[in-house]
Backbone as numpy.savetxt, mean C-alpha at the origin, in Angstrom:
# Nx Ny Nz CAx CAy CAz Cx Cy Cz
46.80 40.97 35.32 45.28 40.16 35.28 45.52 39.92 33.56
45.31 38.26 33.25 44.98 38.12 32.05 43.51 37.88 31.96
43.15 38.18 30.46 42.10 38.64 30.26 42.12 37.36 29.15
41.65 36.26 29.08 41.19 35.33 28.06 39.93 35.43 27.61
39.86 35.26 26.18 38.30 35.12 25.40 38.33 33.92 24.53
37.63 33.11 24.95 37.41 32.04 23.95 35.89 31.51 23.49
36.05 31.07 22.57 34.53 30.87 21.77 34.70 29.58 21.61
33.53 29.06 21.10 33.40 27.50 20.53 33.06 26.74 21.58
32.84 25.50 21.18 32.62 24.51 22.35 33.63 23.71 22.38
33.60 23.00 23.51 34.67 21.93 23.83 34.57 20.84 23.49
35.35 19.78 23.36 34.80 18.43 22.91 34.37 17.71 23.82
34.43 17.88 25.02 32.93 17.33 25.37 31.84 17.59 24.82
31.59 18.56 25.13 30.06 19.09 24.23 29.54 18.76 23.02
30.65 18.69 22.21 30.42 18.04 20.75 30.15 16.77 21.22
30.75 15.87 22.07 30.89 14.74 22.26 29.46 14.11 22.49
29.14 15.16 23.85 27.59 15.09 24.01 26.31 15.35 23.25
26.55 16.07 22.26 25.62 16.80 21.23 25.48 15.56 20.29
27.08 14.90 19.83 26.57 14.00 18.84 26.14 12.46 19.42
26.38 12.47 20.64 25.53 11.16 20.97 23.98 11.00 21.06
23.59 12.31 21.55 22.10 12.90 21.41 21.44 12.84 20.10
22.44 13.28 19.18 21.86 13.12 17.89 21.96 11.85 17.48
22.91 11.12 17.63 22.55 9.40 17.82 21.56 8.59 18.17
21.38 8.73 19.73 20.22 8.39 19.88 19.11 8.88 19.54
18.71 10.14 19.11 17.40 10.45 18.91 17.42 9.61 17.10
18.29 9.21 16.37 18.03 9.13 15.37 18.21 7.57 15.14
18.50 6.83 16.21 18.23 5.50 16.51 16.58 5.45 16.97
16.09 6.07 17.29 14.46 5.78 17.70 14.14 6.23 16.62
14.64 7.59 16.03 13.36 8.26 15.22 13.16 6.96 13.70
14.34 6.58 12.96 14.56 6.26 11.48 14.04 4.79 11.34
13.25 3.96 12.73 12.93 2.91 12.61 11.11 3.19 12.30
10.85 4.14 13.43 9.65 4.90 13.25 9.05 5.44 11.99
10.29 6.20 11.63 10.24 6.66 10.00 9.87 5.92 8.92
10.76 4.94 8.94 10.10 3.68 7.70 9.28 2.98 8.07
8.64 3.09 9.30 7.36 1.85 9.55 6.16 3.09 8.80
6.28 4.11 9.23 5.30 5.39 8.75 5.35 5.32 7.03
6.52 4.87 6.58 6.57 5.50 5.23 5.97 3.93 4.45
6.04 2.91 5.20 5.87 1.42 4.69 4.19 1.55 4.91
3.62 1.78 5.70 1.99 2.30 6.20 1.81 2.93 5.01
2.18 3.93 4.49 1.47 4.94 3.64 1.41 4.30 2.13
2.91 3.71 1.90 2.80 2.77 0.66 1.49 1.88 0.65
1.70 1.11 1.68 0.41 0.16 1.82 -0.88 0.97 1.61
-1.28 1.69 2.32 -2.73 2.80 2.36 -2.89 3.01 0.83
-2.03 3.40 0.02 -2.05 4.14 -1.32 -2.24 2.98 -2.14
-1.54 1.66 -2.23 -1.96 0.52 -2.98 -3.43 0.33 -2.41
-3.91 0.04 -1.28 -4.95 -0.38 -0.90 -5.96 0.68 -1.78
-5.70 1.81 -1.48 -7.16 2.76 -2.25 -6.94 2.28 -3.48
-6.08 2.26 -4.20 -5.89 1.92 -5.65 -6.63 1.09 -6.10
-6.25 -0.07 -5.38 -7.10 -1.43 -5.74 -8.52 -1.43 -5.28
-9.08 -0.83 -4.39 -10.48 -0.25 -3.85 -11.01 0.34 -5.20
-10.46 1.50 -5.37 -10.80 2.50 -6.58 -11.21 1.45 -7.88
-9.92 0.39 -8.52 -10.37 0.21 -9.33 -10.88 -0.85 -9.49
-11.80 -1.53 -8.28 -12.63 -2.41 -8.12 -13.98 -1.50 -8.45
-13.83 -0.69 -7.75 -15.42 0.27 -7.71 -15.25 0.86 -9.14
-14.40 1.15 -9.71 -14.37 1.97 -11.21 -14.83 0.75 -12.31
-14.53 -0.73 -11.91 -15.50 -2.05 -12.75 -16.62 -1.82 -12.45
-16.68 -2.10 -11.15 -18.11 -2.06 -10.91 -19.24 -0.87 -11.58
-18.95 -0.04 -11.46 -19.28 1.44 -12.12 -19.68 1.01 -13.64
-18.62 0.67 -14.19 -18.49 0.62 -15.37 -19.62 -0.60 -16.01
-19.15 -1.63 -14.98 -20.03 -2.84 -15.71 -21.60 -2.18 -15.51
-22.24 -1.51 -14.60 -23.39 -1.28 -14.53 -23.52 -0.27 -15.32
-23.14 0.83 -15.58 -23.14 1.90 -16.83 -23.18 1.21 -18.08
-22.31 0.27 -18.42 -22.09 -0.38 -19.93 -23.16 -1.92 -20.09
-23.57 -1.87 -18.95 -24.42 -3.00 -18.63 -23.85 -4.34 -19.28
-22.81 -4.63 -18.81 -21.95 -5.99 -19.31 -20.93 -6.27 -18.55
-20.41 -7.14 -18.44 -18.87 -7.65 -17.67 -17.76 -6.87 -17.80
-17.07 -6.33 -16.64 -16.32 -5.33 -16.66 -15.43 -6.36 -15.66
-13.74 -6.48 -16.03 -13.13 -6.90 -15.32 -12.26 -6.37 -14.67
-11.43 -6.56 -13.75 -10.16 -5.95 -13.28 -9.12 -7.63 -13.16
-8.09 -6.82 -13.87 -7.30 -7.69 -13.88 -5.38 -7.04 -13.21
-4.93 -8.40 -12.54 -3.71 -8.34 -11.42 -2.38 -8.78 -12.24
-1.41 -7.92 -12.57 -0.50 -8.74 -13.35 0.33 -8.49 -12.36
0.87 -10.32 -11.36 1.65 -9.68 -10.17 3.27 -10.38 -11.01
3.37 -10.81 -12.20 4.91 -10.63 -12.59 5.71 -9.59 -12.46
4.91 -8.57 -12.54 5.65 -7.28 -12.44 6.29 -6.45 -11.25
6.86 -6.12 -11.38 7.43 -5.49 -9.89 7.85 -3.98 -9.58
6.88 -2.91 -9.33 5.82 -2.83 -8.78 4.82 -3.95 -9.63
3.51 -4.19 -9.15 2.27 -5.34 -9.51 1.76 -3.85 -10.43
1.13 -4.54 -11.73 0.30 -3.58 -12.54 -1.44 -4.24 -11.85
-1.79 -3.12 -12.43 -3.63 -3.37 -12.04 -4.54 -2.69 -13.66
-5.30 -3.17 -13.91 -6.36 -2.87 -14.99 -7.27 -2.89 -14.55
-8.00 -2.08 -15.60 -9.19 -1.75 -15.71 -9.97 -1.79 -16.72
-10.61 -3.05 -17.70 -10.83 -2.45 -19.24 -9.75 -2.03 -20.04
-8.37 -3.16 -19.69 -7.24 -3.16 -20.40 -6.24 -1.77 -20.07
-6.85 -1.06 -19.31 -5.66 0.06 -19.21 -4.99 -0.08 -17.85
-4.06 -0.50 -18.01 -2.89 -0.75 -17.34 -2.24 0.44 -16.54
-2.20 0.32 -15.24 -1.68 1.25 -14.02 -0.48 0.69 -13.34
0.51 1.25 -12.92 1.86 0.54 -12.19 1.06 0.69 -10.43
0.88 -0.13 -9.74 0.25 0.02 -8.30 1.41 1.16 -7.58
0.49 1.86 -6.99 1.58 2.81 -6.20 1.61 4.10 -6.87
1.01 4.26 -8.04 0.68 5.69 -8.64 2.17 5.80 -9.19
3.06 5.15 -9.30 4.12 4.83 -10.23 5.29 5.24 -9.58
5.19 5.60 -8.06 6.11 6.08 -6.73 7.13 4.85 -6.35
6.49 3.36 -6.54 7.11 2.67 -6.02 8.26 1.83 -6.56
9.14 1.42 -5.99 10.20 0.73 -6.73 10.40 -0.93 -6.49
10.77 -1.46 -7.23 10.81 -2.80 -7.33 11.25 -3.43 -5.42
10.19 -4.22 -5.25 10.24 -5.02 -3.80 10.11 -3.98 -2.48
9.30 -3.03 -3.08 8.54 -2.33 -1.71 7.60 -2.48 -1.24
6.66 -3.30 -2.54 5.23 -3.81 -1.82 5.18 -4.83 -2.70
4.54 -5.95 -1.62 4.22 -7.31 -2.47 2.48 -7.34 -2.47
2.27 -7.87 -3.38 0.37 -8.07 -3.67 0.31 -9.29 -3.84
-0.76 -9.77 -3.23 -1.68 -11.13 -3.60 -2.55 -11.21 -3.40
-3.49 -11.51 -4.27 -4.44 -11.96 -5.00 -4.95 -13.03 -5.05
-6.82 -13.12 -4.80 -7.31 -14.57 -4.49 -7.35 -15.25 -6.14
-7.49 -13.86 -7.05 -7.45 -14.49 -8.37 -6.68 -13.41 -9.22
-5.99 -13.69 -10.40 -5.64 -12.71 -10.88 -6.98 -11.63 -12.13
-7.94 -12.23 -11.95 -8.86 -11.52 -12.55 -9.92 -11.82 -11.55
-10.90 -10.24 -11.54 -11.92 -10.34 -10.97 -13.06 -9.56 -11.88
-13.98 -10.23 -11.93 -15.34 -9.84 -12.84 -16.36 -9.08 -12.42
-17.02 -8.11 -12.73 -18.29 -8.00 -12.18 -19.55 -7.75 -13.18
-20.71 -8.59 -13.51 -21.47 -8.78 -14.59 -22.12 -7.23 -14.55
-23.02 -7.26 -15.16 -24.07 -6.00 -15.82 -24.41 -5.39 -14.75
-25.09 -6.11 -13.37 -25.13 -5.51 -12.66 -24.56 -5.26 -11.70
-23.47 -5.25 -11.87 -22.50 -4.92 -10.80 -21.68 -6.03 -9.60
-22.32 -7.26 -9.84 -22.28 -8.11 -8.66 -21.46 -8.97 -9.34
-20.52 -9.37 -8.47 -19.57 -10.50 -8.90 -19.86 -11.53 -9.55
-19.05 -11.94 -10.72 -19.41 -13.27 -11.37 -19.22 -14.47 -10.62
-20.63 -15.02 -11.09 -20.37 -16.47 -10.17 -19.45 -17.00 -9.73
-18.85 -17.94 -8.78 -17.65 -18.34 -8.19 -16.36 -17.66 -7.74
-16.34 -16.17 -7.55 -15.45 -15.20 -7.52 -15.06 -15.11 -5.99
-16.10 -15.04 -5.50 -16.28 -14.93 -4.14 -15.97 -15.46 -2.90
-15.24 -15.41 -1.80 -14.64 -14.25 -1.52 -13.67 -13.92 -2.74
-13.33 -12.61 -2.52 -12.10 -12.44 -3.19 -11.20 -10.99 -2.32
-10.07 -11.60 -2.04 -9.07 -10.80 -1.81 -7.70 -10.22 -2.02
-7.55 -8.81 -2.38 -6.40 -8.67 -2.64 -6.05 -7.97 -1.17
-4.19 -8.65 -1.00 -3.83 -7.92 -0.20 -2.60 -7.60 -0.34
-1.92 -6.51 0.43 -0.85 -5.59 0.35 -0.14 -5.43 1.61
1.15 -6.09 1.41 2.52 -5.89 2.45 3.42 -5.48 2.02
4.46 -4.77 2.84 5.57 -4.53 2.74 6.64 -5.71 3.11
7.16 -6.03 2.61 8.27 -6.86 3.05 9.18 -7.11 4.23
9.43 -5.58 4.41 10.14 -5.11 5.67 9.15 -5.23 6.88
7.61 -5.29 6.65 6.93 -5.33 7.98 5.96 -6.38 8.19
5.39 -6.76 8.93 4.42 -7.73 8.92 2.87 -7.37 9.01
2.41 -5.82 8.88 1.68 -5.14 8.57 0.63 -5.50 7.52
-0.64 -5.50 7.16 -1.12 -6.00 6.00 -2.31 -5.11 5.92
-2.46 -4.77 4.48 -3.99 -4.20 4.11 -4.58 -4.66 2.92
-5.94 -4.82 3.11 -6.47 -5.75 1.79 -7.85 -5.06 1.61
-8.26 -5.48 0.36 -9.92 -5.05 -0.04 -10.09 -6.66 0.03
-11.59 -6.54 0.45 -12.48 -7.66 0.42 -13.43 -7.70 -0.65
-14.03 -8.55 -1.32 -15.16 -8.78 -1.97 -15.90 -10.09 -1.49
-16.82 -10.27 -0.54 -17.45 -11.27 0.15 -18.77 -11.27 -0.27
-19.42 -10.85 -0.22 -21.08 -10.71 -0.73 -21.29 -10.64 -2.07
-22.54 -11.60 -2.29 -23.23 -11.74 -3.70 -23.48 -10.21 -4.26
-23.58 -9.19 -3.58 -24.15 -7.92 -4.28 -22.46 -7.13 -4.33
-21.55 -7.55 -4.36 -20.17 -6.90 -4.17 -19.93 -5.91 -3.67
-20.27 -6.07 -2.29 -19.96 -5.05 -1.31 -18.34 -5.16 -1.40
-17.63 -3.75 -1.56 -16.53 -3.78 -0.94 -16.01 -3.18 0.26
-14.99 -3.95 0.68 -14.72 -3.36 2.27 -12.97 -3.30 2.15
-12.59 -2.62 2.73 -11.30 -2.45 3.59 -10.97 -2.92 4.72
-9.55 -3.97 5.00 -9.53 -4.43 6.45 -7.87 -4.21 6.04
-7.41 -4.22 7.64 -6.09 -4.10 7.51 -5.71 -5.24 9.21
-4.19 -5.50 8.88 -3.67 -6.66 10.32 -4.28 -7.86 10.06
-4.75 -8.48 11.09 -5.52 -9.93 11.12 -6.71 -9.93 10.34
-7.12 -8.89 10.25 -9.04 -9.13 9.13 -8.67 -9.70 8.14
-7.08 -9.22 7.35 -6.54 -9.98 5.90 -6.15 -10.98 6.24
-5.91 -11.83 7.25 -5.32 -13.45 7.04 -6.91 -13.99 6.39
């Protein structure tokens, strides 16, 4: 009587596992990339909102006009409140990862924290080049109400 002991996996088992891993990767990678793009857009949208809120609060506090500036020629874009420039995306974005469009490269609040005459509606829209998704910050009232929106609300 022959006693044969074999350990390990057969070639067929290895191929089946490889195919399963390939299928799972094919499904997971696009979803992961979409999640990462959504996250980048959310962070950028939040930074734009914070910059506008900061300028609005600063204008009220010092009782003079305060501006937010956008440098769209930089990649990634730059944003400034009172000439304090920061890279959009907390410095974690690489060139070409996000696209920023704005109604005007400068948006100002008067001493009461209201938009300077003739600047509304104002919209700053963030998109990922590889996605149709959009996120935006909109100022559309004379009182300077700031609103976040996404998708078709940004059109």
